[in-house]
Amino acid sequence: MSFARIPIPFLTCRSLAWSTAKRTATTTPCEVRIVEVGPRDGLQNEPKLLPAATKIELINRLSGTGLKTIEATSFVSAKWVPQMGDNAEVLRGISKVRGISYPVLTPNIKGFESALAAGAEEVAVFGAASDAFSLKNVNATAAQAIERFRPVLKAAKENGVRVRGYVSTIVGCPYEGAIAPSAVVKVVEALYEMGCYEISLGDTIGVGTPGSMRRMLDEVTRAVPAKDLAVHCHDTYGQALSNILVSLDYGIRVVDASVSGLGGCPYARGASGNAATEDVVYMLHGMGLQTSVDLDKLIQVGRYICTELGRPSESKVNRAWKGPQ
């Protein structure tokens, strides 16, 4: 099936007001949903281990900023990801706010069962477009990793739990180099057909440029509608915001971001964290787009967690901010 892209010459709210097919009733072309991944994707790649109480406080503060989706933790083995060893304590300890989703990462059925027992209502599974990256990450090829998700999707459906999918290394891999868009399409289509309601496209090592993003999105959006896609851009080469702008051109209206740019990638030397949520929100608001996020409050949360980590914020907006402009 083909889903045609409608090119737009100027990325403003007015120019984004065109309609993409079957857009969800709660989202308009001028709205962008931010998926805050700092508490999971960010903290799991920070060298300093924080206590559960600090993680709970971080999520609770993020809940007060207007964010609608906050990835809370990951139900993976503490042996491999010690930063997430307190996953159940964190998920049970946060003050859940009506209208906010708190998804958790579950790499296999064991992780799903643990997450369900801790009260998870949404989970995420992750695959890679690169076999080499997948083997280093989960000791399985891309195709083998996807097969492991089938029991998770089945159990999730039986328990009324929504599942989000991640696809990493969408344009580049630290082991294979450039990734063919066709390889990304295979994984995206598999996750979509298995029942993932949304699929996040991750530039895991931050090597993407507007050119490589366009080449990838040209093919992916022919296979899956843009309304069911998100982007997850790391900022290693300073291209994250540019790549997010490209995704808006294709009708994508969901963006993953990490408060103050927390995180990185343990399997990719030198990879920096996700696009900083503060920077993404500032850019989107400057374009006249709606996010529901209070930037002042978000900046204060970024400063809080960076103080707890003993590190500076990677957000340029956070460093420069002096108040509403």
XYZ file of C-alpha atoms in Angstrom:
325
model
C 0.000 0.000 0.000
C 1.271 3.479 -0.796
C 0.770 6.601 1.308
C 1.718 9.658 -0.698
C 3.537 12.579 0.871
C 2.253 16.083 0.296
C 5.248 18.470 0.175
C 4.919 21.777 1.990
C 7.096 24.791 1.208
C 7.013 26.583 4.571
C 6.965 24.762 7.901
C 4.570 26.949 9.879
C 1.264 26.215 11.544
C -0.551 27.762 8.596
C 1.298 25.620 6.079
C 0.917 22.512 8.227
C -2.841 22.887 8.272
C -3.252 20.490 5.371
C -4.785 17.163 6.331
C -3.185 13.735 6.195
C -5.382 10.688 5.706
C -7.232 9.294 8.716
C -5.562 11.579 11.287
C -6.607 10.739 14.853
C -9.547 12.682 16.205
C -7.453 14.150 19.067
C -4.643 15.456 16.869
C -4.766 18.348 14.400
C -2.078 19.246 11.858
C -0.957 22.062 14.179
C -0.427 19.757 17.170
C 2.701 17.754 17.893
C 2.822 15.182 20.680
C 6.102 14.965 22.540
C 7.082 11.562 23.919
C 9.405 12.292 26.833
C 12.000 9.512 26.995
C 14.404 11.017 29.530
C 13.425 8.835 32.509
C 14.086 5.681 30.476
C 16.208 6.171 27.362
C 17.991 9.087 28.971
C 18.792 7.781 32.437
C 19.638 4.252 31.344
C 22.574 5.663 29.399
C 23.816 8.035 32.093
C 26.879 6.790 34.032
C 25.507 7.887 37.406
C 22.918 5.591 39.008
C 20.117 7.542 40.625
C 17.904 6.249 43.457
C 14.322 5.315 42.661
C 13.058 8.278 44.687
C 14.851 10.703 42.366
C 13.471 8.991 39.262
C 9.973 9.100 40.716
C 10.385 12.795 41.495
C 11.607 13.437 37.942
C 8.571 11.740 36.404
C 6.190 13.493 38.773
C 7.701 16.855 37.851
C 7.483 16.035 34.156
C 3.816 15.171 34.683
C 3.271 18.782 35.715
C 4.642 20.286 32.503
C 1.792 19.386 30.149
C 3.474 16.366 28.553
C 1.028 13.645 27.512
C 3.459 10.723 27.198
C 6.337 10.006 29.586
C 8.343 6.825 29.149
C 8.849 5.730 32.740
C 11.328 2.848 32.834
C 12.489 -0.373 31.218
C 11.774 -3.934 32.314
C 15.095 -5.381 31.257
C 17.656 -7.403 33.179
C 19.401 -5.355 35.863
C 22.523 -7.316 34.969
C 22.660 -5.642 31.563
C 21.053 -2.289 32.405
C 21.662 -1.611 36.116
C 20.177 1.884 35.866
C 16.750 0.287 35.338
C 17.021 -2.295 38.130
C 14.366 -0.463 40.183
C 11.778 -0.524 37.382
C 8.853 -1.934 39.377
C 9.496 0.414 42.297
C 9.549 3.415 39.974
C 6.408 2.475 38.047
C 4.467 1.764 41.235
C 5.793 4.880 42.959
C 4.908 7.605 40.468
C 1.765 9.671 40.834
C -0.043 8.871 37.618
C -2.043 11.749 36.183
C -5.228 11.187 34.219
C -4.634 11.839 30.541
C -0.913 11.014 30.656
C 0.493 7.728 29.372
C 3.491 6.142 31.120
C 4.818 3.468 28.730
C 7.648 1.115 29.700
C 10.085 -0.862 27.565
C 9.608 -4.645 27.533
C 12.089 -6.588 25.345
C 10.466 -10.002 25.841
C 7.525 -11.797 27.423
C 9.272 -12.023 30.791
C 9.696 -8.258 30.824
C 6.082 -7.796 29.767
C 4.800 -9.995 32.586
C 6.867 -8.078 35.135
C 5.631 -4.762 33.743
C 2.016 -5.915 33.821
C 2.391 -6.989 37.447
C 3.740 -3.521 38.269
C 0.713 -1.838 36.708
C 1.863 -1.004 33.175
C -0.901 0.077 30.797
C 1.340 0.652 27.783
C 4.573 -1.033 26.746
C 7.132 -0.688 23.985
C 9.162 -3.238 22.033
C 12.273 -2.464 20.046
C 13.958 -3.774 16.944
C 16.769 -2.627 14.678
C 17.140 -2.197 10.950
C 20.735 -3.433 11.302
C 21.464 -7.107 11.971
C 24.883 -6.288 13.417
C 23.433 -3.761 15.842
C 20.650 -6.150 16.844
C 23.158 -8.935 17.522
C 25.247 -6.632 19.731
C 22.164 -5.320 21.513
C 19.921 -8.369 22.035
C 22.014 -11.245 20.651
C 19.621 -11.859 17.769
C 19.267 -10.760 14.170
C 16.646 -8.168 13.317
C 14.239 -10.855 12.117
C 14.846 -13.060 15.163
C 14.290 -10.134 17.526
C 10.943 -9.373 15.905
C 9.819 -12.968 16.392
C 10.447 -12.564 20.129
C 7.850 -9.805 20.169
C 4.981 -11.979 18.991
C 4.228 -13.389 22.482
C 4.408 -9.839 23.865
C 1.920 -8.496 21.322
C -0.379 -11.457 21.922
C -0.276 -11.049 25.712
C -0.719 -7.297 25.420
C -3.845 -7.707 23.299
C -5.268 -10.190 25.788
C -4.676 -7.748 28.646
C -5.785 -4.568 26.891
C -2.276 -3.081 26.889
C -1.192 -0.827 24.037
C 2.146 -1.526 22.359
C 4.480 0.991 20.777
C 7.315 -0.115 18.514
C 10.832 1.234 18.164
C 13.095 0.774 15.164
C 16.716 1.764 15.775
C 19.576 2.510 13.342
C 17.194 3.856 10.719
C 19.891 5.645 8.712
C 23.206 4.458 10.138
C 24.779 1.711 12.235
C 28.106 1.821 14.118
C 28.966 -1.605 12.700
C 27.393 -1.691 9.229
C 27.548 1.970 8.250
C 24.739 3.393 6.131
C 21.439 1.511 6.319
C 19.282 0.966 3.247
C 15.746 2.372 3.597
C 14.395 -0.999 2.459
C 15.843 -2.598 5.601
C 13.947 -0.083 7.737
C 10.730 -0.745 5.845
C 10.929 -4.475 6.603
C 11.081 -3.904 10.350
C 8.480 -1.127 10.347
C 6.024 -3.231 8.347
C 6.537 -6.228 10.633
C 5.870 -4.210 13.801
C 2.865 -2.506 12.226
C 1.325 -5.773 11.080
C 1.893 -7.305 14.519
C -0.247 -4.590 16.080
C 1.989 -1.757 17.264
C -0.226 1.330 17.317
C 2.737 3.645 16.714
C 6.284 3.086 15.473
C 9.154 5.352 16.468
C 11.980 5.703 13.940
C 15.279 6.060 15.772
C 18.501 7.594 14.512
C 20.298 5.791 17.322
C 23.790 7.136 16.727
C 22.758 10.542 15.433
C 24.389 10.329 11.995
C 21.273 11.245 10.048
C 20.988 14.370 7.918
C 17.940 15.882 6.220
C 19.022 14.064 3.056
C 19.306 10.591 4.579
C 16.114 11.141 6.588
C 14.216 12.046 3.428
C 15.483 9.017 1.568
C 14.386 6.781 4.437
C 11.009 8.482 4.949
C 10.242 8.412 1.223
C 10.089 4.629 1.473
C 8.755 4.145 5.000
C 5.773 6.453 4.502
C 4.788 4.447 1.433
C 4.486 1.391 3.671
C 2.939 2.878 6.824
C 0.919 6.094 7.152
C 2.689 9.050 8.742
C -0.007 9.341 11.412
C 1.270 6.072 12.898
C 4.932 7.096 12.949
C 7.172 9.028 15.313
C 10.815 10.125 15.135
C 13.531 9.597 17.739
C 16.570 11.676 16.788
C 19.883 11.703 18.605
C 22.003 14.818 18.272
C 25.540 13.458 17.911
C 26.269 15.541 14.792
C 23.932 18.393 15.715
C 21.309 17.338 13.165
C 18.423 16.314 15.417
C 16.275 19.451 15.041
C 16.857 19.534 11.289
C 15.797 15.910 11.006
C 12.694 16.547 13.095
C 11.758 19.369 10.725
C 12.048 16.939 7.835
C 9.700 14.510 9.583
C 7.092 17.274 9.946
C 7.249 17.751 6.188
C 6.129 14.129 5.829
C 3.153 14.575 8.136
C 4.693 12.971 11.235
C 3.310 14.606 14.370
C 4.952 12.629 17.197
C 8.483 13.414 18.372
C 10.540 11.593 20.994
C 12.795 13.833 23.068
C 14.785 13.675 26.286
C 14.697 16.425 28.887
C 17.988 18.354 28.772
C 19.304 15.860 26.222
C 19.942 13.085 28.728
C 21.439 9.809 27.566
C 23.351 8.366 24.655
C 23.788 4.850 23.309
C 25.935 2.187 25.013
C 26.477 0.399 21.700
C 27.623 3.458 19.774
C 30.750 5.231 20.971
C 30.369 8.996 21.047
C 26.615 8.983 20.452
C 25.029 11.826 22.362
C 21.583 11.911 23.861
C 18.263 12.504 22.203
C 17.205 15.897 21.005
C 16.658 17.946 24.157
C 12.960 18.310 24.870
C 13.382 21.997 25.723
C 14.963 22.676 22.320
C 12.282 20.717 20.455
C 9.448 22.508 22.259
C 11.036 25.927 21.733
C 11.365 25.255 18.007
C 7.823 23.934 17.629
C 6.305 26.824 19.581
C 8.274 29.241 17.426
C 6.611 27.680 14.388
C 3.168 28.239 15.891
C 2.676 24.549 16.616
C 0.950 23.313 19.751
C 2.535 20.826 22.156
C 0.584 21.394 25.415
C 3.978 21.743 27.157
C 4.826 24.650 29.479
C 8.402 25.471 28.497
C 9.229 27.334 31.716
C 8.210 24.343 33.831
C 10.071 21.953 31.536
C 13.261 23.990 31.858
C 13.028 23.819 35.643
C 12.667 20.025 35.454
C 15.737 19.864 33.232
C 17.742 21.877 35.729
C 16.545 19.666 38.572
C 17.651 16.386 36.990
C 20.966 17.799 35.762
C 21.714 18.940 39.317
C 20.929 15.441 40.564
C 23.238 13.961 37.935
C 25.965 16.507 38.544
C 26.206 17.435 34.884
C 25.322 20.427 32.702
C 22.217 20.504 30.571
C 22.727 19.588 26.924
C 19.801 21.824 26.002
C 20.831 25.102 24.409
C 17.456 26.575 25.295
C 17.858 25.576 28.950
C 21.287 27.202 29.102
C 20.106 30.424 27.462
C 16.612 30.745 28.973
C 15.822 33.842 30.984
C 12.057 33.642 30.802
C 9.205 34.082 28.287
C 10.149 35.970 25.140
